[in-house]
XYZ file of C-alpha atoms in Angstrom:
395
model
C -16.948 -69.161 -76.025
C -14.712 -66.128 -75.886
C -11.533 -66.320 -73.772
C -10.514 -63.623 -71.299
C -7.895 -62.166 -73.564
C -10.212 -62.031 -76.552
C -12.811 -60.302 -74.453
C -10.286 -57.504 -73.239
C -9.169 -57.104 -76.768
C -12.676 -56.568 -77.905
C -13.374 -54.098 -75.038
C -10.235 -52.220 -75.832
C -11.103 -52.064 -79.625
C -14.381 -50.854 -78.780
C -13.311 -48.022 -76.449
C -13.285 -44.724 -78.371
C -9.789 -42.885 -78.505
C -9.300 -39.927 -76.095
C -9.876 -36.500 -77.377
C -7.026 -34.154 -77.711
C -8.144 -31.845 -74.945
C -9.359 -34.581 -72.548
C -6.168 -34.140 -70.319
C -7.627 -30.912 -69.008
C -10.214 -33.096 -67.090
C -7.385 -34.220 -64.847
C -5.127 -31.174 -64.839
C -7.596 -28.602 -63.806
C -8.786 -30.300 -60.548
C -5.186 -31.070 -59.620
C -4.172 -27.366 -60.241
C -7.085 -26.275 -57.855
C -6.012 -28.583 -55.189
C -2.473 -27.327 -55.372
C -3.628 -23.804 -55.274
C -5.748 -24.551 -52.161
C -2.760 -26.158 -50.470
C -0.512 -23.245 -51.046
C -3.161 -20.847 -49.741
C -3.598 -22.785 -46.429
C 0.270 -22.924 -46.089
C 0.422 -19.216 -46.604
C -2.215 -18.589 -43.926
C -0.631 -20.709 -41.250
C 3.139 -20.786 -41.816
C 3.718 -17.381 -43.502
C 1.153 -15.371 -41.686
C 3.838 -13.192 -39.884
C 6.620 -12.144 -42.285
C 8.823 -10.785 -39.575
C 9.178 -14.136 -37.739
C 12.603 -14.472 -36.137
C 15.306 -16.437 -38.008
C 15.473 -20.204 -37.281
C 18.522 -19.902 -35.043
C 16.583 -17.424 -32.753
C 13.275 -18.904 -33.109
C 14.580 -22.121 -31.234
C 15.534 -19.919 -28.250
C 12.288 -17.950 -27.150
C 13.680 -17.190 -23.731
C 16.557 -15.061 -25.153
C 14.310 -13.503 -27.580
C 12.017 -12.375 -24.626
C 15.018 -11.064 -22.788
C 16.191 -9.213 -25.707
C 12.625 -7.714 -26.037
C 12.517 -6.888 -22.358
C 15.918 -5.147 -22.478
C 14.814 -2.953 -25.450
C 11.666 -2.029 -23.616
C 13.499 -1.117 -20.607
C 15.965 0.915 -22.512
C 12.985 3.053 -23.955
C 11.510 3.491 -20.513
C 14.714 4.793 -18.975
C 15.054 7.192 -22.020
C 11.583 8.591 -21.591
C 11.169 8.701 -17.709
C 13.580 9.880 -15.059
C 14.467 7.258 -12.464
C 13.487 7.648 -8.796
C 16.902 8.829 -7.846
C 17.187 11.313 -10.661
C 13.711 12.739 -9.650
C 15.197 13.231 -6.156
C 18.417 14.914 -7.296
C 16.569 17.194 -9.763
C 13.698 18.085 -7.211
C 14.141 21.891 -6.355
C 13.219 23.483 -3.146
C 10.449 25.490 -4.644
C 8.901 22.518 -6.426
C 8.846 20.673 -3.050
C 7.305 23.619 -1.247
C 4.721 23.906 -3.939
C 3.785 20.097 -3.581
C 3.671 20.296 0.134
C 1.325 23.247 0.194
C -0.745 21.557 -2.294
C -0.672 18.437 -0.172
C -1.872 20.263 2.952
C -4.519 22.210 1.191
C -7.305 20.108 2.561
C -6.018 20.598 6.061
C -5.347 24.270 5.565
C -9.012 24.844 4.078
C -10.504 22.855 7.050
C -8.550 24.989 9.595
C -9.314 28.314 7.897
C -13.001 27.582 7.564
C -13.520 26.167 11.101
C -11.329 28.626 12.986
C -11.338 31.598 10.675
C -15.049 32.116 11.145
C -14.535 32.471 14.781
C -12.712 35.829 14.311
C -15.288 37.482 11.901
C -18.269 39.633 12.849
C -18.559 41.573 16.165
C -17.441 38.955 18.638
C -15.014 39.926 21.357
C -11.983 38.048 22.425
C -13.181 36.251 25.658
C -13.223 32.859 27.237
C -16.194 31.735 25.276
C -14.437 32.385 21.964
C -11.328 30.454 23.257
C -13.526 27.582 24.294
C -14.807 27.364 20.772
C -11.289 27.559 19.386
C -10.216 24.708 21.665
C -12.973 22.553 20.463
C -12.207 23.222 16.852
C -8.541 22.472 17.274
C -9.312 19.253 18.970
C -11.739 18.240 16.109
C -8.830 18.886 13.794
C -6.953 15.942 15.298
C -4.330 18.205 16.929
C -5.180 16.582 20.293
C -5.991 17.995 23.703
C -2.505 18.808 24.681
C -1.808 20.852 21.552
C -5.226 22.609 21.827
C -4.505 23.449 25.512
C -1.081 24.941 24.511
C -2.362 26.919 21.471
C -5.200 28.486 23.516
C -2.931 29.487 26.223
C -0.498 31.103 23.829
C -3.401 32.973 22.123
C -4.850 34.089 25.485
C -1.425 35.445 26.468
C -0.906 37.119 23.094
C -4.342 38.842 22.615
C -5.962 39.279 26.076
C -6.551 42.909 26.852
C -6.644 43.875 23.220
C -9.297 46.435 22.434
C -10.376 44.953 19.160
C -10.983 41.304 18.013
C -7.829 40.100 16.335
C -8.143 39.201 12.628
C -7.784 35.512 11.505
C -4.432 36.680 9.699
C -3.122 37.640 13.210
C -4.337 34.554 14.890
C -3.080 32.231 12.228
C 0.361 33.893 12.251
C 0.552 33.402 16.029
C -0.597 29.724 15.708
C 2.115 29.200 13.018
C 4.788 30.461 15.321
C 3.390 28.223 18.079
C 3.436 25.128 16.115
C 6.878 25.888 14.934
C 7.874 26.239 18.604
C 6.380 22.836 19.408
C 8.932 21.269 17.260
C 11.767 23.493 18.530
C 15.131 22.113 19.134
C 17.426 20.276 16.874
C 16.339 17.096 15.389
C 18.271 14.254 16.954
C 20.982 12.897 14.855
C 20.672 9.389 13.435
C 22.298 6.703 15.413
C 24.862 5.856 12.919
C 27.515 3.177 13.804
C 31.008 3.914 13.871
C 31.555 1.072 11.300
C 29.298 -1.380 9.579
C 25.787 -0.898 8.293
C 23.218 1.301 9.824
C 20.233 -0.960 10.462
C 16.893 0.545 10.238
C 13.776 -1.500 11.470
C 10.570 -0.161 9.744
C 7.359 -1.089 11.515
C 3.595 -0.175 11.005
C 0.336 -1.686 10.356
C -0.861 -2.920 6.878
C -2.257 -0.175 4.575
C -0.289 2.875 5.797
C 2.352 2.684 2.931
C 5.123 1.058 4.955
C 6.750 -0.989 2.146
C 6.423 1.797 -0.332
C 7.954 4.197 2.266
C 10.913 1.724 2.434
C 11.402 1.888 -1.210
C 11.343 5.701 -1.256
C 13.758 5.748 1.637
C 15.992 3.489 -0.298
C 15.923 5.913 -3.295
C 16.681 8.875 -1.019
C 19.667 7.158 0.563
C 20.960 6.097 -2.973
C 20.630 9.695 -4.051
C 22.859 10.586 -1.180
C 25.567 8.249 -2.402
C 24.905 5.546 0.118
C 24.915 1.818 -0.688
C 21.601 0.181 0.363
C 20.338 -3.297 1.097
C 16.637 -4.145 1.451
C 15.237 -6.939 3.589
C 11.691 -8.315 2.981
C 10.881 -9.171 6.526
C 7.139 -8.999 6.049
C 6.802 -12.678 5.083
C 3.022 -12.855 5.956
C 2.255 -11.050 2.751
C 3.449 -12.326 -0.673
C 2.552 -8.857 -2.046
C 4.875 -7.134 0.373
C 7.835 -9.391 -0.772
C 7.047 -8.661 -4.405
C 6.589 -4.949 -3.930
C 10.042 -4.764 -2.180
C 11.562 -6.746 -5.041
C 10.198 -4.328 -7.607
C 11.731 -1.362 -5.697
C 14.996 -3.270 -5.641
C 14.867 -3.809 -9.521
C 13.945 -0.057 -9.889
C 16.758 1.259 -7.818
C 19.279 -1.609 -8.791
C 19.401 -2.446 -5.005
C 19.769 -5.999 -3.753
C 16.934 -7.538 -1.715
C 17.309 -10.295 0.909
C 14.037 -12.407 0.805
C 12.585 -15.762 1.679
C 9.530 -17.436 0.614
C 6.022 -16.275 1.928
C 5.520 -17.877 5.385
C 9.215 -17.942 6.351
C 10.367 -16.866 9.835
C 10.742 -13.021 9.748
C 13.476 -13.251 12.286
C 15.526 -15.541 10.069
C 15.069 -13.283 7.052
C 16.333 -10.334 9.173
C 19.305 -12.307 10.433
C 20.274 -13.065 6.774
C 19.695 -9.379 5.885
C 22.144 -8.221 8.618
C 24.693 -10.933 7.697
C 24.643 -10.000 4.097
C 24.904 -6.167 4.868
C 27.928 -6.808 6.767
C 29.491 -9.056 4.208
C 28.734 -6.681 1.375
C 29.891 -3.662 3.505
C 26.650 -1.520 2.604
C 25.884 1.675 4.531
C 22.198 1.072 5.146
C 20.037 -1.883 5.768
C 16.267 -1.340 5.662
C 14.216 -4.155 7.189
C 10.492 -4.460 6.385
C 8.354 -6.104 9.065
C 4.931 -7.645 9.463
C 2.071 -5.018 9.752
C -0.539 -7.325 11.409
C -0.454 -10.450 13.533
C -3.428 -12.097 15.402
C -2.728 -10.310 18.561
C -0.711 -7.513 20.134
C 1.154 -10.172 22.258
C 2.260 -12.055 19.056
C 3.224 -8.786 17.356
C 5.447 -7.942 20.427
C 6.983 -11.409 20.570
C 7.801 -11.161 16.826
C 9.588 -7.927 16.934
C 11.418 -8.822 20.216
C 12.595 -12.062 18.394
C 13.689 -10.094 15.336
C 15.676 -7.694 17.560
C 17.133 -10.512 19.473
C 18.289 -12.645 16.470
C 19.826 -9.777 14.638
C 21.744 -8.575 17.747
C 23.622 -12.087 17.570
C 25.112 -10.753 14.282
C 25.315 -7.012 15.178
C 24.901 -6.384 18.898
C 23.955 -2.691 18.573
C 21.280 -3.184 15.860
C 18.690 -1.985 15.220
C 20.286 1.532 15.266
C 16.917 3.201 14.389
C 13.333 2.024 14.565
C 10.753 4.021 12.532
C 7.050 3.842 12.489
C 5.047 4.608 9.501
C 1.606 6.001 9.995
C -1.102 7.200 7.619
C -2.181 10.844 8.287
C -5.690 10.095 6.929
C -6.317 7.839 9.985
C -6.377 10.831 12.338
C -6.774 9.824 15.916
C -6.283 5.974 14.914
C -2.699 6.955 13.964
C -2.309 8.405 17.478
C -3.387 5.025 18.938
C -1.036 3.293 16.574
C 2.011 5.326 17.776
C 0.919 4.521 21.384
C 0.634 0.856 20.715
C 3.970 0.516 18.952
C 5.669 2.743 21.470
C 4.817 0.175 24.004
C 6.388 -2.691 21.891
C 9.651 -1.080 20.640
C 11.569 2.036 21.384
C 10.619 4.191 18.474
C 13.300 6.569 17.229
C 11.321 8.247 14.377
C 8.029 8.622 12.619
C 7.346 8.693 8.893
C 3.817 10.323 8.140
C 2.488 9.399 4.856
C -0.474 10.511 2.602
C -0.542 14.138 3.865
C -1.941 14.991 0.245
C -5.091 13.070 0.784
C -6.531 14.230 4.080
C -7.871 17.141 6.008
C -6.214 15.634 9.121
C -2.711 17.062 8.540
C -2.720 18.549 11.952
C -2.350 15.115 13.521
C 1.446 15.474 13.101
C 1.250 18.286 15.887
C -0.762 16.248 18.212
C 1.443 13.328 17.865
C 4.661 15.157 18.466
C 3.165 17.098 21.400
C 1.955 13.766 23.038
C 4.988 11.440 22.472
C 7.778 13.727 21.493
C 9.007 11.303 18.849
C 10.967 12.882 16.180
C 9.235 13.262 12.799
C 11.822 12.058 10.231
C 9.864 12.147 6.990
C 6.494 13.201 5.491
C 4.943 12.076 2.249
C 2.746 14.195 -0.040
C 2.550 12.015 -3.124
C 3.311 8.757 -5.018
C 6.731 9.583 -6.299
C 9.963 8.833 -4.530
C 10.780 12.618 -4.406
C 7.518 13.143 -2.580
C 8.906 11.676 0.652
C 11.112 14.165 2.158
C 12.661 15.237 5.546
C 10.252 16.906 7.780
C 11.090 20.604 8.486
C 8.724 22.325 11.029
C 8.907 25.786 9.552
C 7.869 24.575 6.073
C 5.058 22.582 7.565
C 3.612 25.341 9.788
C 3.840 27.903 6.809
C 2.107 25.423 4.547
C -0.510 24.662 7.241
C -1.703 28.343 7.789
C -0.015 30.578 5.132
């Protein structure tokens, strides 16, 4: 019987010796595996050759901030800021944009009124009645239509021939300029401390955007500005005002959505005094559940900020959308009953054929038109000048 050792020895002796090239059987598979591993590593780890160095890769927030700053620097270099646009805006450029913005209104007036003064008609009460109706339909209101018809009757009655539309439009242009006659009331600027402007209006009229544009205009005049996000019912309003603050490098006082608007306004006034700013612009809620609640909210804001600054607000401006036509008239009426309005801002004149509503509102309420807007840029909101408006409306 063979022992275990003798058996092993026999098997060893019986095993044929390795060929000189048999090592390739082991090396080639191992080499293929190594190449596969290197390929996988290259696809995963070295996929992006421009990866940040290790010391920066460990701080992604800083890297993101650096990237943001570089992007901002490029944006500033290629696009003028809101303030620069205002400062570089020429009078001729503004008049061109104003005329272009009022083109729909001008076309509507010339087509509806101009046809009354063509053909073989005579200048009589029947023609004036048609004129009155068309003026009313153009959202100028009954009072304005009455005044315009009376002026035209006085000017052209007894004339042998029918006046041309050019003659009539010239007279209407002068009459509209006369409606806004008299100097625009000066802003109620305090002898010291910030001028507090409370901005009101319903949602969707461009209220918060107008506040941002006003801030840009005040900054362009060399004034220091503070914004206050008092419309706490809409998170979008708070965010929108914050964006304007970043664009203009203007601080914004804000709380979380749902906070008490009066508390935000109070903090805004307190901060304006502490920082010695020139102008504080306070945004307000555009819509509550009822008129009573809105009145109570605005009254509370006024009452609370007067604890910190007794004469505030110095100005209360209502923003209205000209495209709303007679609805804008109703908004002025409603807010006039809630607060003492000292000025109006009329927006979106570039998107409507109802630009004549400005005349009707001023005739009815005698509230100063402070600013008008004809576009999206900050420079497209500018002080209202009656002569420019009347010329662009009819010329």
